[in-house]
Coordinates of C-alpha atoms in Angstrom, one line a residue:
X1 CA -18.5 -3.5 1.4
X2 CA -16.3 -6.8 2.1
X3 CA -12.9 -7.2 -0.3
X4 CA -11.6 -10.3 -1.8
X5 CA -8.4 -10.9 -0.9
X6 CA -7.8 -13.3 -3.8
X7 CA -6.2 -15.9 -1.3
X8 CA -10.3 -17.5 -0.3
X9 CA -10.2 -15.2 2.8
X10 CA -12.2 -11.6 3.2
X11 CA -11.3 -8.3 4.9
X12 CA -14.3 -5.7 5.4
X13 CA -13.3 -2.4 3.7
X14 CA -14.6 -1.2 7.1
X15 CA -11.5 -2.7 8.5
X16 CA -9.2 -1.7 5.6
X17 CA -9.9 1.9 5.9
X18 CA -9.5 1.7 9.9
X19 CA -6.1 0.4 9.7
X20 CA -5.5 2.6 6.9
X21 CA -6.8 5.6 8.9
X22 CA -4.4 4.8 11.6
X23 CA -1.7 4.6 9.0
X24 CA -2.4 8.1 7.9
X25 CA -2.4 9.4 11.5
X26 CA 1.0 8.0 12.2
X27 CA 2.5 9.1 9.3
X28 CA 0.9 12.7 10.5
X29 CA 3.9 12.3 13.5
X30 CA 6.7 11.3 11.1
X31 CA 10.2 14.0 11.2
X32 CA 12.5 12.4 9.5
X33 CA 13.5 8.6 7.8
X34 CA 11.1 6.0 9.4
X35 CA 8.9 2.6 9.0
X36 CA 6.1 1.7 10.7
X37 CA 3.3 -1.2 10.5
X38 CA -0.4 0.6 11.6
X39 CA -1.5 -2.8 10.2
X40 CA 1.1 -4.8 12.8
X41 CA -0.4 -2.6 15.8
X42 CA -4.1 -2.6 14.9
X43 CA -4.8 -6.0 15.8
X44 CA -3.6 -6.0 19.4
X45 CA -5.2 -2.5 20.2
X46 CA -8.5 -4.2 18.9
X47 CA -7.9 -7.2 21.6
X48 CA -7.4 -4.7 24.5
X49 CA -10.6 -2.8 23.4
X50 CA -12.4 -6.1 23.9
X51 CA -11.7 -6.6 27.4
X52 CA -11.1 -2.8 28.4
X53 CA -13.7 -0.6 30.2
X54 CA -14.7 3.4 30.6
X55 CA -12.6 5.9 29.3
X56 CA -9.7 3.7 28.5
X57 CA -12.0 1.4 26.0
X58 CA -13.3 4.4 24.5
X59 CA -9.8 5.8 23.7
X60 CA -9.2 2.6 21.9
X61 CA -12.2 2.5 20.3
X62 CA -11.0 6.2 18.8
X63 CA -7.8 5.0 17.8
X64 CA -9.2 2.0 16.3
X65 CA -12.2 4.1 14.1
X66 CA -14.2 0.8 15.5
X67 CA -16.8 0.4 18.3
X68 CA -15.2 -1.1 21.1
X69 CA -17.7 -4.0 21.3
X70 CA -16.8 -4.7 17.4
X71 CA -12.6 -4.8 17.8
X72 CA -12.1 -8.8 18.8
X73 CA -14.0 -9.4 15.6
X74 CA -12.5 -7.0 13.5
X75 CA -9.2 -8.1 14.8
X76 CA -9.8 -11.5 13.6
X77 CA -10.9 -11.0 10.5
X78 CA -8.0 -8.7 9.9
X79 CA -5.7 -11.8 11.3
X80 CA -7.3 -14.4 9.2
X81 CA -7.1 -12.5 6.2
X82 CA -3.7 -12.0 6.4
X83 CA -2.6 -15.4 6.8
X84 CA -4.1 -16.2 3.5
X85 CA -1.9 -13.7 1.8
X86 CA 1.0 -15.2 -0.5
X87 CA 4.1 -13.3 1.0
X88 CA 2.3 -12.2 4.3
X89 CA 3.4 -13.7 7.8
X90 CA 1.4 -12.9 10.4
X91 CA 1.3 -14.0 14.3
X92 CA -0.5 -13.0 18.1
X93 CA 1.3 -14.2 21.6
X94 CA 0.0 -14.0 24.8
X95 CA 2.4 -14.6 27.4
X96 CA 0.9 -13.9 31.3
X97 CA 2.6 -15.0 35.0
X98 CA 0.7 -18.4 36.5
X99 CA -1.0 -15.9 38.5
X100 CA -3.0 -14.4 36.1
X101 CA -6.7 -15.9 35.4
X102 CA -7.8 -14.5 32.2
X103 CA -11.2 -13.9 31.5
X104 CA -12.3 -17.5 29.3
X105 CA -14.5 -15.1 26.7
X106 CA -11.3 -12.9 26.0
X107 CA -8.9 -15.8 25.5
X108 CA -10.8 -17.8 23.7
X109 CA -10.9 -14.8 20.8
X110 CA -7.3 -15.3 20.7
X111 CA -5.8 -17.1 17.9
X112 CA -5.2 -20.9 19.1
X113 CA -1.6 -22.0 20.5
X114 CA -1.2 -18.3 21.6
X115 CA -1.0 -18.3 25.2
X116 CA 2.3 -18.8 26.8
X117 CA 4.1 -18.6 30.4
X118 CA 5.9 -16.1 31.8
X119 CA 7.9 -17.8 34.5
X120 CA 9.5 -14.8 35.9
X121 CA 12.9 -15.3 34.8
X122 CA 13.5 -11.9 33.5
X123 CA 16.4 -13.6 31.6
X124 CA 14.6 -17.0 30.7
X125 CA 11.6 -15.0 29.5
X126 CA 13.3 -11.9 27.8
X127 CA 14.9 -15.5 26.1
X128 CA 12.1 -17.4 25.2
X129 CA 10.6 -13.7 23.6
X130 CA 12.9 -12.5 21.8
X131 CA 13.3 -16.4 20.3
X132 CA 9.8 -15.9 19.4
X133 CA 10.1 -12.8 17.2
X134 CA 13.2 -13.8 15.8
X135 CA 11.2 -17.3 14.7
X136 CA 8.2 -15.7 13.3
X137 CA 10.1 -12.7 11.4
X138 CA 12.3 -15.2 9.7
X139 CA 15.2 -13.0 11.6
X140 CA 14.6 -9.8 10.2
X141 CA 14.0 -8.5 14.2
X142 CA 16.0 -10.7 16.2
X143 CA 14.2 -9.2 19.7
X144 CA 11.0 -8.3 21.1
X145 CA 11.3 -3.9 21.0
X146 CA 11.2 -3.4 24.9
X147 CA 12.4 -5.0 27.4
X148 CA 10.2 -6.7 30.5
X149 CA 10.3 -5.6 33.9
X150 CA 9.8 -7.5 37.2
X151 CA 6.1 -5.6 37.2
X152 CA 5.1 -7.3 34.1
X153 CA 2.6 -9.5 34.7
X154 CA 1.1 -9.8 31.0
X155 CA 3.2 -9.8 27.1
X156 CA 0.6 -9.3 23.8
X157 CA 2.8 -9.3 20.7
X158 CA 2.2 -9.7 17.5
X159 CA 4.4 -9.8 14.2
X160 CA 4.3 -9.0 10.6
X161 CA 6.3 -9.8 8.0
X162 CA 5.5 -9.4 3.7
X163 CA 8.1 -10.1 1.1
X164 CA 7.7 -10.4 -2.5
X165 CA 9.6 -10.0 -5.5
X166 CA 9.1 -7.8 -8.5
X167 CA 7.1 -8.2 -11.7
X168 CA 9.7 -6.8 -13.6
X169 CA 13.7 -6.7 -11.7
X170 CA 15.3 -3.3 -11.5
X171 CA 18.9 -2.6 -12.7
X172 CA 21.5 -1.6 -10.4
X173 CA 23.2 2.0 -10.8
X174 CA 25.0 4.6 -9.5
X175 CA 22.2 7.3 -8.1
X176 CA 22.3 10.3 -10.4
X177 CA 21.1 13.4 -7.8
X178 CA 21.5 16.9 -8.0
X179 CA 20.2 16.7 -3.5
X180 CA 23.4 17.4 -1.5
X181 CA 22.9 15.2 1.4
X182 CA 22.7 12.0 -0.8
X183 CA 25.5 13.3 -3.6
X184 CA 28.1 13.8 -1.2
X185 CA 28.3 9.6 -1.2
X186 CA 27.5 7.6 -4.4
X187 CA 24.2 6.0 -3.7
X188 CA 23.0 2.6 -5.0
X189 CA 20.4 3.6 -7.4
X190 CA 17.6 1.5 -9.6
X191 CA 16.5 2.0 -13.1
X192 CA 14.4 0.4 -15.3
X193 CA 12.7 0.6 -18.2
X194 CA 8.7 -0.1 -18.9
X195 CA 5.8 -0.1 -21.8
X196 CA 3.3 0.9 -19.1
X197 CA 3.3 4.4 -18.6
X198 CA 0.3 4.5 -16.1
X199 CA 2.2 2.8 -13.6
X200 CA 3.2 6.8 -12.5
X201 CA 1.1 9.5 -12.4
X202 CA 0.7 13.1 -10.3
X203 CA -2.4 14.0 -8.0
X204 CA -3.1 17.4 -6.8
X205 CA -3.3 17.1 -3.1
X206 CA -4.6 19.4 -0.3
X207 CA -1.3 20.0 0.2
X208 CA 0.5 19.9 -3.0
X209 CA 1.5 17.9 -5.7
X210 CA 2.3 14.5 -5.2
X211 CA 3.7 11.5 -7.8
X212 CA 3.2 7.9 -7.3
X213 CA 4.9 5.3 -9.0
X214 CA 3.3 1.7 -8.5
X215 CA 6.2 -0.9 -8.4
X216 CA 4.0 -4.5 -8.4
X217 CA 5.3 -7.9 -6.7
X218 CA 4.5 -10.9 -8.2
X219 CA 2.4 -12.1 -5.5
X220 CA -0.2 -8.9 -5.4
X221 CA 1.8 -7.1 -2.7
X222 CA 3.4 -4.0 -4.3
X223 CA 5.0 -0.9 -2.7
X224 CA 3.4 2.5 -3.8
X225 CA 6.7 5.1 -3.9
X226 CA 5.3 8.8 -3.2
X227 CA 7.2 12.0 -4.0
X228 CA 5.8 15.5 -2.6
X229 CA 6.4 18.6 -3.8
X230 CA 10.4 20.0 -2.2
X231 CA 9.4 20.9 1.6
X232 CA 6.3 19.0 1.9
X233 CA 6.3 17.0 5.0
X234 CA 6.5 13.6 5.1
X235 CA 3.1 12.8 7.1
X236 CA 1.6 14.9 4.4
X237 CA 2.9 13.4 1.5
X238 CA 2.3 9.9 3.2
X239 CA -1.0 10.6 4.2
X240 CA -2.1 12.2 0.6
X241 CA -0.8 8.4 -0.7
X242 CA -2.6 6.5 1.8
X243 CA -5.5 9.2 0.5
X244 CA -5.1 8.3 -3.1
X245 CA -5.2 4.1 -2.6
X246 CA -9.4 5.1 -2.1
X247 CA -9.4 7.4 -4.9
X248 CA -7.3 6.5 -7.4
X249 CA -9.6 8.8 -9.6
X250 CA -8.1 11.7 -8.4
X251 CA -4.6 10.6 -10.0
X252 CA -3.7 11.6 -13.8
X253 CA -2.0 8.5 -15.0
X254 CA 1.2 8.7 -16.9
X255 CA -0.5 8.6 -20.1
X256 CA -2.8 11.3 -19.8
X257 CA 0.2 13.6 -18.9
X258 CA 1.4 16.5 -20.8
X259 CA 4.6 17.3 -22.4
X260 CA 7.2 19.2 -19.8
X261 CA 7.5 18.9 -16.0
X262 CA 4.6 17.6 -14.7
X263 CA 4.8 16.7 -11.2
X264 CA 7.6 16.5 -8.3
X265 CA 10.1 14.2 -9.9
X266 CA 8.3 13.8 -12.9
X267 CA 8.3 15.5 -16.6
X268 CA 7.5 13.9 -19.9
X269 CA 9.8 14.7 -22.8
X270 CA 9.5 13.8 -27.0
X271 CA 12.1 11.3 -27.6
X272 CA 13.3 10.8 -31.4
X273 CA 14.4 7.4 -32.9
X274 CA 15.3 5.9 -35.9
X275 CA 12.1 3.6 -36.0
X276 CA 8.9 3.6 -34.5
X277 CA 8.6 3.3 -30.9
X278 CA 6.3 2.6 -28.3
X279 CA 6.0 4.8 -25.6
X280 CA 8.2 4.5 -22.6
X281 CA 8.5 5.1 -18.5
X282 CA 11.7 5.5 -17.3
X283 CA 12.2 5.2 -13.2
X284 CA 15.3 5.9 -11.4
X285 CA 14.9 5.3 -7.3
X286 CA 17.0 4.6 -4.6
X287 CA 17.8 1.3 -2.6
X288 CA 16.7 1.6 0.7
X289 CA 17.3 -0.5 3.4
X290 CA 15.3 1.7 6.8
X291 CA 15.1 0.7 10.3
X292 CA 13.1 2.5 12.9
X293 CA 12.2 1.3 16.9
X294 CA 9.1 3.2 18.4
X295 CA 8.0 4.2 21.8
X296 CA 4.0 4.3 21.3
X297 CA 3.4 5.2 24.7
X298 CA 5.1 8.7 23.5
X299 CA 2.3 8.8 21.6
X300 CA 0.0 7.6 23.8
X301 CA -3.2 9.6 22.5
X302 CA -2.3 8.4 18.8
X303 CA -3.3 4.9 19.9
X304 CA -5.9 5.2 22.5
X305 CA -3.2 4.6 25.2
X306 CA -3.6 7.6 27.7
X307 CA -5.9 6.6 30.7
X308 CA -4.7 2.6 29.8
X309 CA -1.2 4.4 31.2
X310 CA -2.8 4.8 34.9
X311 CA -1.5 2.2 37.1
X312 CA -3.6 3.7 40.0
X313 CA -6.4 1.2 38.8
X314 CA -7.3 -1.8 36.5
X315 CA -8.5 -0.8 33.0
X316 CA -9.2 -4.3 31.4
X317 CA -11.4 -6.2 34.0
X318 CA -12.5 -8.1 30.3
X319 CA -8.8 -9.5 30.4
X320 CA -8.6 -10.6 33.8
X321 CA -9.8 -10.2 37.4
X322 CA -6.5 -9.1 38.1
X323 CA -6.3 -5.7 37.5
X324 CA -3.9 -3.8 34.7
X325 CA -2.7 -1.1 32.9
X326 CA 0.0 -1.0 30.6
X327 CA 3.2 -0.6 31.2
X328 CA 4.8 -0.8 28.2
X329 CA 4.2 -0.6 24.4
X330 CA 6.8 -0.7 21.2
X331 CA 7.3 -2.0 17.5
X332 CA 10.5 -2.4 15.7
X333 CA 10.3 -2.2 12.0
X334 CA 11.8 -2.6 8.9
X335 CA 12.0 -2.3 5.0
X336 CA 14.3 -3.4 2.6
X337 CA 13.9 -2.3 -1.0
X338 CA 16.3 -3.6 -3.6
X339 CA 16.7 -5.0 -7.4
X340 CA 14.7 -7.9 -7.0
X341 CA 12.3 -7.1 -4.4
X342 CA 10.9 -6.1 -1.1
X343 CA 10.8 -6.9 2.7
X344 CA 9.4 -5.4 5.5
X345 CA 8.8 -7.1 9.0
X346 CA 7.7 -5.6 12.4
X347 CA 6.9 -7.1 15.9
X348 CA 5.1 -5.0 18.3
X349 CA 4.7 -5.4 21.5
X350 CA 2.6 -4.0 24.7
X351 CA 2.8 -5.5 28.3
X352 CA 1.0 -4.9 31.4
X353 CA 1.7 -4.4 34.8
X354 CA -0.3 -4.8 38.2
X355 CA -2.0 -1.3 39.9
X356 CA 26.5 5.2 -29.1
X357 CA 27.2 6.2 -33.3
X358 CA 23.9 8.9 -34.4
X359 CA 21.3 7.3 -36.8
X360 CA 18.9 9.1 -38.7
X361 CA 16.2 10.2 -36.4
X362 CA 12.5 10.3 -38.3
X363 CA 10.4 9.2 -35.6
X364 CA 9.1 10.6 -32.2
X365 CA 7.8 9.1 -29.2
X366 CA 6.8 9.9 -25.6
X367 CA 9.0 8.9 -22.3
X368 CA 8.2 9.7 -19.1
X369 CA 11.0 10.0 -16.6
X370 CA 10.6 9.4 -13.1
X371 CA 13.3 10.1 -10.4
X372 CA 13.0 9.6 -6.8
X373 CA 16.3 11.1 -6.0
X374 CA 15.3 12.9 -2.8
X375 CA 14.2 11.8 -0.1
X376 CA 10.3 10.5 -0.7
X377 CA 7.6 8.3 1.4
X378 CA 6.4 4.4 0.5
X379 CA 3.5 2.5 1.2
X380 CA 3.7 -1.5 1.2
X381 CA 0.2 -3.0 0.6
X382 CA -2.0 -5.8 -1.3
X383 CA -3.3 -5.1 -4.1
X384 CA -6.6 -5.6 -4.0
X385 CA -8.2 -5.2 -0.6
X386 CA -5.1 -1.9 -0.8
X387 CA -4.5 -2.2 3.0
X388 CA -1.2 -0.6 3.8
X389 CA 1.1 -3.2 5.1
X390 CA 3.9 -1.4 6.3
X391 CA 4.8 2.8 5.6
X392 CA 8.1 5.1 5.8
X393 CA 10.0 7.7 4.6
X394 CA 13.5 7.4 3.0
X395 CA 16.3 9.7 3.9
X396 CA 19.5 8.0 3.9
X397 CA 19.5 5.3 1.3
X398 CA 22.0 2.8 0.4
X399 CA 26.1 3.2 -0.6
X400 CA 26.8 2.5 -3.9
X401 CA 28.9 -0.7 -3.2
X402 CA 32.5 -1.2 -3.9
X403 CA 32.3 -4.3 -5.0
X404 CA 28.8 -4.4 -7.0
X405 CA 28.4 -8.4 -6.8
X406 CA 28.8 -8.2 -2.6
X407 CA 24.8 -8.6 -2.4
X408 CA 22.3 -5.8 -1.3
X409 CA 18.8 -6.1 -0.3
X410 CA 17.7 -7.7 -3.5
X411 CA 17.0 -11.4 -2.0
X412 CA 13.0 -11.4 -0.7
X413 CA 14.2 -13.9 1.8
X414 CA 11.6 -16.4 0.0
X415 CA 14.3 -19.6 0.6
X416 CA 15.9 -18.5 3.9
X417 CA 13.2 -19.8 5.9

């Protein structure tokens, strides 16, 4: 099955639900507020897995839920499709020292212009880097997220930045919550009002109820906002949303509901006016603006990582004759969720070393309220193909400002380039 991507560029639901799956398997280690990018990792594991051999190819073959011999391919697709998103930046460096001859096969899968020098300048090249994921994040991450070491001897980055801006603008508020941790400071909350109640709904999960509330960009990337049932873990209530994006069946729409409380955050109520009505949704969520920096080789079995580790002996004779293992591997992330819209951006990196008044009320209609006023998980994906962008969990969102007009995250960042 191959998705359109509505942009004249196609991603294999093969590849959609890899990525994915590695999104859910991350979001299985989350504790506590985080963002991550599966999506901004998957790429670069798939290029190693190309020129990697014995057990290390076949742990990245596991992490990638791809055969080895597949991963370039995949990887470019996955690439290509992306830079035909409206909203979606997405890039792939290769920086090695002059005395490393890569394999001609393996860089020629690269995307073109990728290659660079590393001159062995710590500070020139820590320079030159960090310029470079500053420049193709629009500065949302200003540096590459670890630092390079006189062993280093090869840099494969990659960055991913989305940004859109919503269908219909939120209001801000001050964050109504009865949840200690965020009431003891006035939050900056968001409320609006919508026609379409099937933009919410509740889905029994394996581990218990779970309500999604679809917030759509205008340029078919949306963020999915997920709130489990009060102690539910975050991987789980991640991993049920990531779950529900291939089958949607399995969720009872907001229109379908029954009168009362319905789901975590969620209840439906009769509401009586003075003239007829239509039906109404009624969100109130929280501004977020998360930040997270991850050591993947602490999780080095999560991505396919452990023997690569061993720098007793060369694990990617398909990179180079030189041999490598690596040394080093990170992302920094972020998302941004205000009024207007949404941002996320994340640039990972690996490197390798060597070895009012009452009227008369006559007439009833249905509202459905919706608060995410604990903390609660997000998904940031395209519409259509529904690959997950960029994923965390919120636990400390924004101040109510003092000065309401000082500016939160509600720019997208579409003219600051």
């Amino acid at each position: 099955m191959r998705v359109d991507t509505q942009a004249g560029s196609r991603v294999g639901g093969e590849v959609v639900r890899a990525v994915n799956g590695l999104t859910t398997r991350w979001a299985a280690t989350a504790q506590s507020g985080t963002v991550f990018s599966a999506a901004g990792v998957w790429p670069l594991l798939a290029f190693l897995a190309d020129g990697a051999t014995g057990p290390a190819r076949a742990e990245l073959s596991e992490a990638l839920g791809l055969p080895a011999d597949q991963a370039a391919g995949a990887a470019r697709e996955l690439l290509g499709a992306l830079a035909a998103l409206p909203g979606v930046d997405s890039a792939v460096g290769l920086w090695t020292k002059r005395t490393v001859e890569l394999v001609p096969e393996w860089e020629a899968g690269l995307p073109a212009d990728a290659h660079g020098v590393l001159t062995g300048d710590l500070d020139a090249d820590r320079r030159a880097l960090d310029a470079w994921a500053a420049d193709r994040t629009g500065g949302l991450i200003g540096r590459m997220p670890a630092p390079l070491s006189e062993d280093t001897e090869l840099v494969l980055a990659g960055a991913l930045t989305m940004r859109t801006r919503w269908l219909r603008p939120f209001d801000e508020v001050p964050l109504e919550t009865a949840y200690e941790p965020w009431a003891a400071t006035e939050r900056l909350g968001l409320r609006r009002r919508s026609a379409v109640l099937d933009r919410v709904g509740v889905a029994d999960t394996p581990h218990g109820w779970v309500t999604e509330l679809k917030v759509l960009g205008t340029n078919a990337l949306d963020v999915h906002l997920l709130l489990g049932e009060e102690g539910m873990a975050p991987g789980r209530v991640l991993g049920a949303g990531v779950d529900l994006l291939h089958r949607p069946r399995t969720v009872v729409p907001g229109s379908r509901l029954p009168y009362g409380e319905v789901g975590p955050g969620l209840r439906v109520v009769k509401e009586r006016s003075s003239e007829p009505r239509p039906p109404v949704l009624d969100v109130l969520t929280a501004a977020y603006d998360v930040r997270a920096d991850h050591d993947l080789l602490e999780r080095h079995e999560l991505f396919g990582l452990t023997t690569a580790r061993d720098a007793g002996q060369g694990h990617f004779p398909g990179v180079s004759r030189l041999p490598l293992a690596i040394g080093s591997a990170a992302q920094s992330a972020l998302a941004r969720f205000g009024a207007l819209g949404f941002r996320a951006a994340a640039v990972t990196m690996f490197w390798a070393a060597a070895g009012a008044a009452m009227p008369r009320l006559r007439y009833v209609t249905r509202r459905v309220d919706a608060a995410f006023d604990r903390p609660f998980g997000f998904l940031a994906l395209h519409r259509h193909s529904r690959l997950v962008l960029a994923a965390g969990w919120v636990t400390d969102p924004l101040p109510y400002p003092d000065h309401p007009d000082e500016g939160y995250p509600n720019d997208t960042g579409e003219n600051d380039q």
